[in-house]
């Protein structure tokens, strides 16, 4: 059925939502009740859990890694289980929340590839600089880093290069995409939306402040910077670039030091390493904001928040279908 633009009883729209909207308010539209964003979040979570069980069960049935280790095949399965968050988030946003396609990516209704590329170059360069600082400065790592090259290092590096960017994007589409917009549909303040999703992101990694305050701060700092960048740049490009660069460099280094299992299953981190990470995240935040300003990236959306009906199929025009 086609949609009209009249707010309906129980919809998530109000008079304060007239005009161009910031990224975190894009799930708040005139055709879906407020509770659908909560249902949508749990639907994505349920779909992800089901897909993860299937993927990881197949992986363990073929090759079960010894405890404390992660092979290239285990890394591939883990990445695939997170990549599914991309189609799940988009599908729920479009089908359940009736959101126009592309508005999870950015306020212009698509992923801005040029901006993503430039953010990626900056993020990788900063990761390499900080890796040099860690090596030269003798910063403590998650392990001693002296156990040699992993036996399957070439395969781990190949999996990392081919899938880790998409794995990072999967997390961003869910946490900084759907969840940020879902909280934003309920709470107008962007900082509250960022803080809530940052806490959820940190908790999803199984890190608690009383167990490892250092690692909790590390994950929280990244989530906070990534969330603020999404608001200030109007899309996921900067957060995807930062997340992907961090993961790619981390796992390539882990493959060369035989510490993939330690990196993937970390439960604690030295404060010196966390300090470097936090500085890195903050530095990228500043750089990304300057780049976004230089590229004049839009930060508000003036597109329809719901897909337009087929011309001539509006109210009183008979049955029609929605363009998606």
PDB file of C-alpha atoms in Angstrom:
ATOM      1  CA  UNK A   1       0.000   0.000   0.000  1.00  0.00           C
ATOM      2  CA  UNK A   2       1.106   3.550  -0.604  1.00  0.00           C
ATOM      3  CA  UNK A   3       1.662   6.009   2.225  1.00  0.00           C
ATOM      4  CA  UNK A   4       0.276   9.465   2.777  1.00  0.00           C
ATOM      5  CA  UNK A   5       2.189  12.128   4.686  1.00  0.00           C
ATOM      6  CA  UNK A   6      -0.436  12.715   7.367  1.00  0.00           C
ATOM      7  CA  UNK A   7       0.778  11.810  10.880  1.00  0.00           C
ATOM      8  CA  UNK A   8      -1.237   8.891  12.211  1.00  0.00           C
ATOM      9  CA  UNK A   9      -2.321   8.178  15.803  1.00  0.00           C
ATOM     10  CA  UNK A  10       0.612   6.660  17.685  1.00  0.00           C
ATOM     11  CA  UNK A  11       3.168   7.688  15.049  1.00  0.00           C
ATOM     12  CA  UNK A  12       6.603   8.921  16.107  1.00  0.00           C
ATOM     13  CA  UNK A  13       6.308  12.330  14.459  1.00  0.00           C
ATOM     14  CA  UNK A  14       5.516  15.671  16.157  1.00  0.00           C
ATOM     15  CA  UNK A  15       5.609  19.366  15.255  1.00  0.00           C
ATOM     16  CA  UNK A  16       9.219  19.604  16.420  1.00  0.00           C
ATOM     17  CA  UNK A  17      10.227  17.247  13.632  1.00  0.00           C
ATOM     18  CA  UNK A  18       9.333  19.529  10.749  1.00  0.00           C
ATOM     19  CA  UNK A  19      12.138  20.455   8.366  1.00  0.00           C
ATOM     20  CA  UNK A  20      15.556  18.809   7.767  1.00  0.00           C
ATOM     21  CA  UNK A  21      16.428  16.189  10.377  1.00  0.00           C
ATOM     22  CA  UNK A  22      19.779  15.128  11.898  1.00  0.00           C
ATOM     23  CA  UNK A  23      21.004  11.569  11.455  1.00  0.00           C
ATOM     24  CA  UNK A  24      19.834  10.227  14.811  1.00  0.00           C
ATOM     25  CA  UNK A  25      16.202  11.264  14.126  1.00  0.00           C
ATOM     26  CA  UNK A  26      15.782   9.519  10.773  1.00  0.00           C
ATOM     27  CA  UNK A  27      13.750   6.572  12.089  1.00  0.00           C
ATOM     28  CA  UNK A  28      11.189   8.974  13.553  1.00  0.00           C
ATOM     29  CA  UNK A  29       8.630   9.169  10.757  1.00  0.00           C
ATOM     30  CA  UNK A  30       4.936   9.735  10.210  1.00  0.00           C
ATOM     31  CA  UNK A  31       3.852   6.206   9.363  1.00  0.00           C
ATOM     32  CA  UNK A  32       5.263   3.976  12.103  1.00  0.00           C
ATOM     33  CA  UNK A  33       4.428   3.891  15.842  1.00  0.00           C
ATOM     34  CA  UNK A  34       7.214   4.621  18.322  1.00  0.00           C
ATOM     35  CA  UNK A  35       7.375   1.048  19.599  1.00  0.00           C
ATOM     36  CA  UNK A  36       8.438  -0.340  16.217  1.00  0.00           C
ATOM     37  CA  UNK A  37      12.012   0.877  16.783  1.00  0.00           C
ATOM     38  CA  UNK A  38      12.218  -1.212  19.956  1.00  0.00           C
ATOM     39  CA  UNK A  39      10.744  -4.206  18.153  1.00  0.00           C
ATOM     40  CA  UNK A  40      13.162  -3.593  15.286  1.00  0.00           C
ATOM     41  CA  UNK A  41      16.218  -3.619  17.552  1.00  0.00           C
ATOM     42  CA  UNK A  42      15.185  -6.942  19.109  1.00  0.00           C
ATOM     43  CA  UNK A  43      14.336  -8.355  15.671  1.00  0.00           C
ATOM     44  CA  UNK A  44      17.830  -7.573  14.392  1.00  0.00           C
ATOM     45  CA  UNK A  45      19.365  -9.024  17.541  1.00  0.00           C
ATOM     46  CA  UNK A  46      17.332 -12.223  17.201  1.00  0.00           C
ATOM     47  CA  UNK A  47      18.237 -12.544  13.527  1.00  0.00           C
ATOM     48  CA  UNK A  48      21.906 -12.003  14.290  1.00  0.00           C
ATOM     49  CA  UNK A  49      21.877 -14.615  17.074  1.00  0.00           C
ATOM     50  CA  UNK A  50      20.239 -17.171  14.788  1.00  0.00           C
ATOM     51  CA  UNK A  51      22.679 -16.483  11.943  1.00  0.00           C
ATOM     52  CA  UNK A  52      25.638 -16.610  14.335  1.00  0.00           C
ATOM     53  CA  UNK A  53      24.588 -19.989  15.731  1.00  0.00           C
ATOM     54  CA  UNK A  54      24.261 -21.389  12.210  1.00  0.00           C
ATOM     55  CA  UNK A  55      27.574 -19.958  10.937  1.00  0.00           C
ATOM     56  CA  UNK A  56      29.623 -20.823  14.029  1.00  0.00           C
ATOM     57  CA  UNK A  57      28.084 -24.303  14.247  1.00  0.00           C
ATOM     58  CA  UNK A  58      29.115 -24.990  10.661  1.00  0.00           C
ATOM     59  CA  UNK A  59      32.610 -23.674  11.431  1.00  0.00           C
ATOM     60  CA  UNK A  60      33.011 -25.867  14.528  1.00  0.00           C
ATOM     61  CA  UNK A  61      31.622 -28.855  12.649  1.00  0.00           C
ATOM     62  CA  UNK A  62      34.307 -28.450   9.997  1.00  0.00           C
ATOM     63  CA  UNK A  63      37.191 -27.230  12.150  1.00  0.00           C
ATOM     64  CA  UNK A  64      37.036 -26.512  15.874  1.00  0.00           C
ATOM     65  CA  UNK A  65      39.944 -24.349  17.008  1.00  0.00           C
ATOM     66  CA  UNK A  66      41.763 -25.351  20.217  1.00  0.00           C
ATOM     67  CA  UNK A  67      40.782 -23.278  23.252  1.00  0.00           C
ATOM     68  CA  UNK A  68      42.488 -19.889  23.337  1.00  0.00           C
ATOM     69  CA  UNK A  69      43.411 -19.951  19.639  1.00  0.00           C
ATOM     70  CA  UNK A  70      41.723 -18.643  16.516  1.00  0.00           C
ATOM     71  CA  UNK A  71      42.596 -19.920  13.053  1.00  0.00           C
ATOM     72  CA  UNK A  72      41.913 -18.162   9.769  1.00  0.00           C
ATOM     73  CA  UNK A  73      38.758 -20.264   9.465  1.00  0.00           C
ATOM     74  CA  UNK A  74      37.549 -19.238  12.915  1.00  0.00           C
ATOM     75  CA  UNK A  75      38.236 -15.590  12.097  1.00  0.00           C
ATOM     76  CA  UNK A  76      36.305 -15.949   8.836  1.00  0.00           C
ATOM     77  CA  UNK A  77      33.298 -17.447  10.633  1.00  0.00           C
ATOM     78  CA  UNK A  78      33.360 -14.707  13.267  1.00  0.00           C
ATOM     79  CA  UNK A  79      33.514 -11.983  10.625  1.00  0.00           C
ATOM     80  CA  UNK A  80      30.701 -13.525   8.585  1.00  0.00           C
ATOM     81  CA  UNK A  81      28.499 -13.726  11.682  1.00  0.00           C
ATOM     82  CA  UNK A  82      28.874  -9.948  12.117  1.00  0.00           C
ATOM     83  CA  UNK A  83      28.585  -9.034   8.439  1.00  0.00           C
ATOM     84  CA  UNK A  84      24.978 -10.294   8.495  1.00  0.00           C
ATOM     85  CA  UNK A  85      24.136  -7.231  10.615  1.00  0.00           C
ATOM     86  CA  UNK A  86      24.295  -5.078   7.465  1.00  0.00           C
ATOM     87  CA  UNK A  87      21.394  -6.668   5.543  1.00  0.00           C
ATOM     88  CA  UNK A  88      19.476  -7.346   8.763  1.00  0.00           C
ATOM     89  CA  UNK A  89      19.630  -3.687   9.842  1.00  0.00           C
ATOM     90  CA  UNK A  90      18.662  -2.402   6.395  1.00  0.00           C
ATOM     91  CA  UNK A  91      15.843  -4.922   5.981  1.00  0.00           C
ATOM     92  CA  UNK A  92      14.267  -4.165   9.356  1.00  0.00           C
ATOM     93  CA  UNK A  93      14.572  -0.401   8.852  1.00  0.00           C
ATOM     94  CA  UNK A  94      12.855  -0.578   5.461  1.00  0.00           C
ATOM     95  CA  UNK A  95      10.227  -3.255   6.067  1.00  0.00           C
ATOM     96  CA  UNK A  96       9.278  -2.718   9.690  1.00  0.00           C
ATOM     97  CA  UNK A  97       9.984   1.000  10.158  1.00  0.00           C
ATOM     98  CA  UNK A  98       9.150   1.946   6.538  1.00  0.00           C
ATOM     99  CA  UNK A  99      12.348   3.986   6.296  1.00  0.00           C
ATOM    100  CA  UNK A 100      13.491   5.172   2.871  1.00  0.00           C
ATOM    101  CA  UNK A 101      16.353   3.014   1.553  1.00  0.00           C
ATOM    102  CA  UNK A 102      19.809   4.367   2.265  1.00  0.00           C
ATOM    103  CA  UNK A 103      18.990   6.492   5.301  1.00  0.00           C
ATOM    104  CA  UNK A 104      20.888   4.142   7.598  1.00  0.00           C
ATOM    105  CA  UNK A 105      24.015   4.939   5.570  1.00  0.00           C
ATOM    106  CA  UNK A 106      23.789   8.727   5.671  1.00  0.00           C
ATOM    107  CA  UNK A 107      21.486  11.725   5.588  1.00  0.00           C
ATOM    108  CA  UNK A 108      21.770  11.850   1.780  1.00  0.00           C
ATOM    109  CA  UNK A 109      20.289   8.365   1.421  1.00  0.00           C
ATOM    110  CA  UNK A 110      23.443   6.511   0.387  1.00  0.00           C
ATOM    111  CA  UNK A 111      26.965   5.702   1.448  1.00  0.00           C
ATOM    112  CA  UNK A 112      29.239   8.569   0.413  1.00  0.00           C
ATOM    113  CA  UNK A 113      32.072   6.586  -1.137  1.00  0.00           C
ATOM    114  CA  UNK A 114      34.459   9.486  -1.679  1.00  0.00           C
ATOM    115  CA  UNK A 115      34.208  10.498   1.961  1.00  0.00           C
ATOM    116  CA  UNK A 116      34.581   6.877   3.057  1.00  0.00           C
ATOM    117  CA  UNK A 117      37.766   6.533   0.998  1.00  0.00           C
ATOM    118  CA  UNK A 118      39.348   9.688   2.429  1.00  0.00           C
ATOM    119  CA  UNK A 119      38.372   8.760   5.982  1.00  0.00           C
ATOM    120  CA  UNK A 120      39.846   5.314   5.356  1.00  0.00           C
ATOM    121  CA  UNK A 121      43.185   6.738   4.195  1.00  0.00           C
ATOM    122  CA  UNK A 122      43.370   8.972   7.277  1.00  0.00           C
ATOM    123  CA  UNK A 123      42.395   6.138   9.628  1.00  0.00           C
ATOM    124  CA  UNK A 124      44.946   3.675   8.217  1.00  0.00           C
ATOM    125  CA  UNK A 125      47.704   6.295   8.300  1.00  0.00           C
ATOM    126  CA  UNK A 126      46.932   7.084  11.936  1.00  0.00           C
ATOM    127  CA  UNK A 127      46.841   3.378  12.832  1.00  0.00           C
ATOM    128  CA  UNK A 128      50.308   2.888  11.322  1.00  0.00           C
ATOM    129  CA  UNK A 129      51.701   5.919  13.126  1.00  0.00           C
ATOM    130  CA  UNK A 130      50.358   4.668  16.445  1.00  0.00           C
ATOM    131  CA  UNK A 131      51.673   1.165  15.751  1.00  0.00           C
ATOM    132  CA  UNK A 132      55.104   2.731  15.296  1.00  0.00           C
ATOM    133  CA  UNK A 133      54.692   4.618  18.576  1.00  0.00           C
ATOM    134  CA  UNK A 134      53.777   1.361  20.330  1.00  0.00           C
ATOM    135  CA  UNK A 135      56.832  -0.432  18.955  1.00  0.00           C
ATOM    136  CA  UNK A 136      59.325   2.376  19.538  1.00  0.00           C
ATOM    137  CA  UNK A 137      57.898   3.350  22.912  1.00  0.00           C
ATOM    138  CA  UNK A 138      57.820  -0.177  24.265  1.00  0.00           C
ATOM    139  CA  UNK A 139      54.095  -0.021  25.039  1.00  0.00           C
ATOM    140  CA  UNK A 140      52.743  -3.218  26.596  1.00  0.00           C
ATOM    141  CA  UNK A 141      50.600  -5.365  24.299  1.00  0.00           C
ATOM    142  CA  UNK A 142      47.894  -7.950  24.936  1.00  0.00           C
ATOM    143  CA  UNK A 143      50.624 -10.609  24.945  1.00  0.00           C
ATOM    144  CA  UNK A 144      54.404 -10.546  24.801  1.00  0.00           C
ATOM    145  CA  UNK A 145      54.301 -10.264  21.003  1.00  0.00           C
ATOM    146  CA  UNK A 146      57.362 -12.465  20.736  1.00  0.00           C
ATOM    147  CA  UNK A 147      55.949 -15.842  19.754  1.00  0.00           C
ATOM    148  CA  UNK A 148      56.752 -15.549  16.084  1.00  0.00           C
ATOM    149  CA  UNK A 149      54.546 -15.582  13.013  1.00  0.00           C
ATOM    150  CA  UNK A 150      51.340 -17.619  13.079  1.00  0.00           C
ATOM    151  CA  UNK A 151      51.423 -20.798  10.996  1.00  0.00           C
ATOM    152  CA  UNK A 152      48.415 -19.635   9.003  1.00  0.00           C
ATOM    153  CA  UNK A 153      49.468 -15.971   8.915  1.00  0.00           C
ATOM    154  CA  UNK A 154      48.986 -15.638   5.153  1.00  0.00           C
ATOM    155  CA  UNK A 155      45.440 -17.001   5.376  1.00  0.00           C
ATOM    156  CA  UNK A 156      44.627 -14.805   8.403  1.00  0.00           C
ATOM    157  CA  UNK A 157      45.862 -11.726   6.552  1.00  0.00           C
ATOM    158  CA  UNK A 158      43.835 -12.669   3.470  1.00  0.00           C
ATOM    159  CA  UNK A 159      40.665 -13.145   5.548  1.00  0.00           C
ATOM    160  CA  UNK A 160      41.345  -9.853   7.311  1.00  0.00           C
ATOM    161  CA  UNK A 161      41.781  -7.910   4.086  1.00  0.00           C
ATOM    162  CA  UNK A 162      38.728  -9.495   2.458  1.00  0.00           C
ATOM    163  CA  UNK A 163      36.219  -9.477   5.313  1.00  0.00           C
ATOM    164  CA  UNK A 164      37.261  -7.321   8.284  1.00  0.00           C
ATOM    165  CA  UNK A 165      36.102  -4.101   6.631  1.00  0.00           C
ATOM    166  CA  UNK A 166      32.634  -5.581   6.118  1.00  0.00           C
ATOM    167  CA  UNK A 167      32.667  -7.000   9.657  1.00  0.00           C
ATOM    168  CA  UNK A 168      33.390  -3.536  11.026  1.00  0.00           C
ATOM    169  CA  UNK A 169      30.657  -2.085   8.817  1.00  0.00           C
ATOM    170  CA  UNK A 170      28.228  -4.660  10.189  1.00  0.00           C
ATOM    171  CA  UNK A 171      28.802  -3.463  13.739  1.00  0.00           C
ATOM    172  CA  UNK A 172      28.515   0.153  12.639  1.00  0.00           C
ATOM    173  CA  UNK A 173      25.255  -0.365  10.752  1.00  0.00           C
ATOM    174  CA  UNK A 174      23.723  -1.891  13.864  1.00  0.00           C
ATOM    175  CA  UNK A 175      25.185   0.158  16.741  1.00  0.00           C
ATOM    176  CA  UNK A 176      25.843   3.556  15.131  1.00  0.00           C
ATOM    177  CA  UNK A 177      23.170   3.030  12.487  1.00  0.00           C
ATOM    178  CA  UNK A 178      19.952   1.343  13.544  1.00  0.00           C
ATOM    179  CA  UNK A 179      20.390   1.567  17.323  1.00  0.00           C
ATOM    180  CA  UNK A 180      21.471   5.213  17.238  1.00  0.00           C
ATOM    181  CA  UNK A 181      18.445   6.098  15.119  1.00  0.00           C
ATOM    182  CA  UNK A 182      16.177   3.914  17.274  1.00  0.00           C
ATOM    183  CA  UNK A 183      17.229   5.701  20.461  1.00  0.00           C
ATOM    184  CA  UNK A 184      17.023   8.999  18.573  1.00  0.00           C
ATOM    185  CA  UNK A 185      13.431   8.217  17.647  1.00  0.00           C
ATOM    186  CA  UNK A 186      12.626   8.129  21.358  1.00  0.00           C
ATOM    187  CA  UNK A 187      15.007  10.792  22.696  1.00  0.00           C
ATOM    188  CA  UNK A 188      15.650  14.053  20.855  1.00  0.00           C
ATOM    189  CA  UNK A 189      19.025  14.822  22.485  1.00  0.00           C
ATOM    190  CA  UNK A 190      21.846  13.502  20.290  1.00  0.00           C
ATOM    191  CA  UNK A 191      24.335  13.174  23.163  1.00  0.00           C
ATOM    192  CA  UNK A 192      21.943  10.921  25.084  1.00  0.00           C
ATOM    193  CA  UNK A 193      21.501   8.748  21.982  1.00  0.00           C
ATOM    194  CA  UNK A 194      25.276   8.488  21.548  1.00  0.00           C
ATOM    195  CA  UNK A 195      25.880   7.647  25.220  1.00  0.00           C
ATOM    196  CA  UNK A 196      23.177   4.961  25.299  1.00  0.00           C
ATOM    197  CA  UNK A 197      24.456   3.233  22.166  1.00  0.00           C
ATOM    198  CA  UNK A 198      28.059   3.539  23.362  1.00  0.00           C
ATOM    199  CA  UNK A 199      27.209   1.715  26.590  1.00  0.00           C
ATOM    200  CA  UNK A 200      25.334  -0.976  24.620  1.00  0.00           C
ATOM    201  CA  UNK A 201      28.274  -1.324  22.214  1.00  0.00           C
ATOM    202  CA  UNK A 202      30.714  -1.784  25.106  1.00  0.00           C
ATOM    203  CA  UNK A 203      28.447  -4.286  26.868  1.00  0.00           C
ATOM    204  CA  UNK A 204      28.017  -6.253  23.636  1.00  0.00           C
ATOM    205  CA  UNK A 205      31.761  -6.919  23.687  1.00  0.00           C
ATOM    206  CA  UNK A 206      31.374  -8.596  27.073  1.00  0.00           C
ATOM    207  CA  UNK A 207      33.455  -5.963  28.832  1.00  0.00           C
ATOM    208  CA  UNK A 208      32.439  -4.681  32.274  1.00  0.00           C
ATOM    209  CA  UNK A 209      34.155  -1.846  34.162  1.00  0.00           C
ATOM    210  CA  UNK A 210      34.604  -3.914  37.347  1.00  0.00           C
ATOM    211  CA  UNK A 211      36.284  -6.728  35.404  1.00  0.00           C
ATOM    212  CA  UNK A 212      38.619  -4.655  33.240  1.00  0.00           C
ATOM    213  CA  UNK A 213      38.314  -0.886  33.615  1.00  0.00           C
ATOM    214  CA  UNK A 214      41.087  -0.369  31.064  1.00  0.00           C
ATOM    215  CA  UNK A 215      39.485  -2.438  28.306  1.00  0.00           C
ATOM    216  CA  UNK A 216      36.057  -1.013  29.147  1.00  0.00           C
ATOM    217  CA  UNK A 217      37.459   2.501  28.680  1.00  0.00           C
ATOM    218  CA  UNK A 218      39.062   1.449  25.388  1.00  0.00           C
ATOM    219  CA  UNK A 219      35.809   0.154  23.899  1.00  0.00           C
ATOM    220  CA  UNK A 220      33.778   2.998  25.405  1.00  0.00           C
ATOM    221  CA  UNK A 221      36.138   5.642  24.002  1.00  0.00           C
ATOM    222  CA  UNK A 222      35.861   4.213  20.508  1.00  0.00           C
ATOM    223  CA  UNK A 223      32.080   3.968  20.685  1.00  0.00           C
ATOM    224  CA  UNK A 224      31.812   7.544  21.948  1.00  0.00           C
ATOM    225  CA  UNK A 225      34.039   8.998  19.215  1.00  0.00           C
ATOM    226  CA  UNK A 226      32.343   6.901  16.518  1.00  0.00           C
ATOM    227  CA  UNK A 227      28.871   7.957  17.658  1.00  0.00           C
ATOM    228  CA  UNK A 228      29.755  11.638  17.795  1.00  0.00           C
ATOM    229  CA  UNK A 229      31.307  11.420  14.320  1.00  0.00           C
ATOM    230  CA  UNK A 230      28.114   9.918  12.920  1.00  0.00           C
ATOM    231  CA  UNK A 231      26.115  12.856  14.273  1.00  0.00           C
ATOM    232  CA  UNK A 232      28.636  15.501  13.214  1.00  0.00           C
ATOM    233  CA  UNK A 233      29.292  14.081   9.717  1.00  0.00           C
ATOM    234  CA  UNK A 234      25.739  12.919   8.970  1.00  0.00           C
ATOM    235  CA  UNK A 235      26.580   9.306   8.190  1.00  0.00           C
ATOM    236  CA  UNK A 236      28.466   6.108   8.973  1.00  0.00           C
ATOM    237  CA  UNK A 237      31.464   6.697   6.714  1.00  0.00           C
ATOM    238  CA  UNK A 238      33.910   7.982   9.349  1.00  0.00           C
ATOM    239  CA  UNK A 239      32.961   5.378  11.960  1.00  0.00           C
ATOM    240  CA  UNK A 240      33.221   2.539   9.434  1.00  0.00           C
ATOM    241  CA  UNK A 241      36.644   3.784   8.327  1.00  0.00           C
ATOM    242  CA  UNK A 242      37.962   4.053  11.898  1.00  0.00           C
ATOM    243  CA  UNK A 243      36.566   0.661  12.924  1.00  0.00           C
ATOM    244  CA  UNK A 244      37.781  -1.100   9.791  1.00  0.00           C
ATOM    245  CA  UNK A 245      41.280   0.416   9.944  1.00  0.00           C
ATOM    246  CA  UNK A 246      41.623  -0.555  13.599  1.00  0.00           C
ATOM    247  CA  UNK A 247      40.554  -4.144  12.955  1.00  0.00           C
ATOM    248  CA  UNK A 248      42.601  -4.636   9.795  1.00  0.00           C
ATOM    249  CA  UNK A 249      45.839  -3.334  11.290  1.00  0.00           C
ATOM    250  CA  UNK A 250      45.221  -5.166  14.571  1.00  0.00           C
ATOM    251  CA  UNK A 251      44.676  -8.566  12.969  1.00  0.00           C
ATOM    252  CA  UNK A 252      47.476  -8.270  10.444  1.00  0.00           C
ATOM    253  CA  UNK A 253      49.812  -7.439  13.338  1.00  0.00           C
ATOM    254  CA  UNK A 254      48.306 -10.319  15.340  1.00  0.00           C
ATOM    255  CA  UNK A 255      48.949 -12.728  12.465  1.00  0.00           C
ATOM    256  CA  UNK A 256      52.591 -11.644  12.334  1.00  0.00           C
ATOM    257  CA  UNK A 257      52.974 -12.112  16.100  1.00  0.00           C
ATOM    258  CA  UNK A 258      50.835 -15.254  16.493  1.00  0.00           C
ATOM    259  CA  UNK A 259      48.370 -13.471  18.781  1.00  0.00           C
ATOM    260  CA  UNK A 260      45.083 -13.670  16.863  1.00  0.00           C
ATOM    261  CA  UNK A 261      43.366 -15.510  19.707  1.00  0.00           C
ATOM    262  CA  UNK A 262      44.552 -12.944  22.247  1.00  0.00           C
ATOM    263  CA  UNK A 263      43.333 -10.052  20.085  1.00  0.00           C
ATOM    264  CA  UNK A 264      39.920 -11.544  19.348  1.00  0.00           C
ATOM    265  CA  UNK A 265      39.221 -12.835  22.843  1.00  0.00           C
ATOM    266  CA  UNK A 266      40.828 -10.088  24.924  1.00  0.00           C
ATOM    267  CA  UNK A 267      39.432  -9.767  28.441  1.00  0.00           C
ATOM    268  CA  UNK A 268      41.901  -7.185  29.722  1.00  0.00           C
ATOM    269  CA  UNK A 269      44.380  -4.656  28.363  1.00  0.00           C
ATOM    270  CA  UNK A 270      47.386  -2.764  29.748  1.00  0.00           C
ATOM    271  CA  UNK A 271      46.715   0.870  30.593  1.00  0.00           C
ATOM    272  CA  UNK A 272      49.606   2.044  28.413  1.00  0.00           C
ATOM    273  CA  UNK A 273      48.039   0.446  25.338  1.00  0.00           C
ATOM    274  CA  UNK A 274      44.619   1.861  26.200  1.00  0.00           C
ATOM    275  CA  UNK A 275      46.134   5.338  26.585  1.00  0.00           C
ATOM    276  CA  UNK A 276      47.564   5.113  23.065  1.00  0.00           C
ATOM    277  CA  UNK A 277      44.208   3.863  21.742  1.00  0.00           C
ATOM    278  CA  UNK A 278      42.240   6.676  23.361  1.00  0.00           C
ATOM    279  CA  UNK A 279      44.638   9.287  21.955  1.00  0.00           C
ATOM    280  CA  UNK A 280      44.306   7.631  18.546  1.00  0.00           C
ATOM    281  CA  UNK A 281      40.507   7.669  18.641  1.00  0.00           C
ATOM    282  CA  UNK A 282      40.419  11.310  19.732  1.00  0.00           C
ATOM    283  CA  UNK A 283      42.955  12.311  17.073  1.00  0.00           C
ATOM    284  CA  UNK A 284      40.950  10.591  14.353  1.00  0.00           C
ATOM    285  CA  UNK A 285      37.813  12.335  15.585  1.00  0.00           C
ATOM    286  CA  UNK A 286      39.428  15.729  15.171  1.00  0.00           C
ATOM    287  CA  UNK A 287      40.913  14.850  11.778  1.00  0.00           C
ATOM    288  CA  UNK A 288      37.611  13.421  10.512  1.00  0.00           C
ATOM    289  CA  UNK A 289      35.690  16.528  11.559  1.00  0.00           C
ATOM    290  CA  UNK A 290      38.152  18.755   9.726  1.00  0.00           C
ATOM    291  CA  UNK A 291      37.904  16.546   6.636  1.00  0.00           C
ATOM    292  CA  UNK A 292      34.105  16.529   6.795  1.00  0.00           C
ATOM    293  CA  UNK A 293      34.101  20.313   6.946  1.00  0.00           C
ATOM    294  CA  UNK A 294      36.491  20.462   3.984  1.00  0.00           C
ATOM    295  CA  UNK A 295      34.260  18.093   1.989  1.00  0.00           C
ATOM    296  CA  UNK A 296      31.147  20.002   3.113  1.00  0.00           C
ATOM    297  CA  UNK A 297      29.321  16.838   4.099  1.00  0.00           C
ATOM    298  CA  UNK A 298      25.619  17.256   4.793  1.00  0.00           C
ATOM    299  CA  UNK A 299      24.624  16.655   8.419  1.00  0.00           C
ATOM    300  CA  UNK A 300      20.843  16.946   8.094  1.00  0.00           C
ATOM    301  CA  UNK A 301      18.366  15.176   5.841  1.00  0.00           C
ATOM    302  CA  UNK A 302      15.797  16.935   3.677  1.00  0.00           C
ATOM    303  CA  UNK A 303      14.725  13.711   1.914  1.00  0.00           C
ATOM    304  CA  UNK A 304      11.418  11.961   2.661  1.00  0.00           C
ATOM    305  CA  UNK A 305      11.927   9.751   5.700  1.00  0.00           C
ATOM    306  CA  UNK A 306       9.604   7.153   4.199  1.00  0.00           C
ATOM    307  CA  UNK A 307       9.647   5.837   0.657  1.00  0.00           C
ATOM    308  CA  UNK A 308       7.488   7.757  -1.809  1.00  0.00           C
ATOM    309  CA  UNK A 309       4.397   6.067  -3.244  1.00  0.00           C
ATOM    310  CA  UNK A 310       4.135   5.254  -6.914  1.00  0.00           C
ATOM    311  CA  UNK A 311       2.803   8.341  -8.757  1.00  0.00           C
ATOM    312  CA  UNK A 312      -0.978   8.191  -9.055  1.00  0.00           C
ATOM    313  CA  UNK A 313      -1.368   5.640  -6.268  1.00  0.00           C
ATOM    314  CA  UNK A 314      -1.928   7.930  -3.298  1.00  0.00           C
ATOM    315  CA  UNK A 315      -5.054   8.060  -1.148  1.00  0.00           C
ATOM    316  CA  UNK A 316      -8.167   7.823  -3.311  1.00  0.00           C
ATOM    317  CA  UNK A 317      -6.213   6.595  -6.310  1.00  0.00           C
ATOM    318  CA  UNK A 318      -6.688   2.917  -5.727  1.00  0.00           C
ATOM    319  CA  UNK A 319      -4.205   0.200  -4.766  1.00  0.00           C
ATOM    320  CA  UNK A 320      -0.526   0.756  -5.396  1.00  0.00           C
ATOM    321  CA  UNK A 321       2.838  -0.335  -4.101  1.00  0.00           C
ATOM    322  CA  UNK A 322       5.620   1.466  -2.313  1.00  0.00           C
ATOM    323  CA  UNK A 323       8.882   2.152  -4.094  1.00  0.00           C
ATOM    324  CA  UNK A 324      11.832   0.556  -2.280  1.00  0.00           C
TER     325      UNK A 324
END
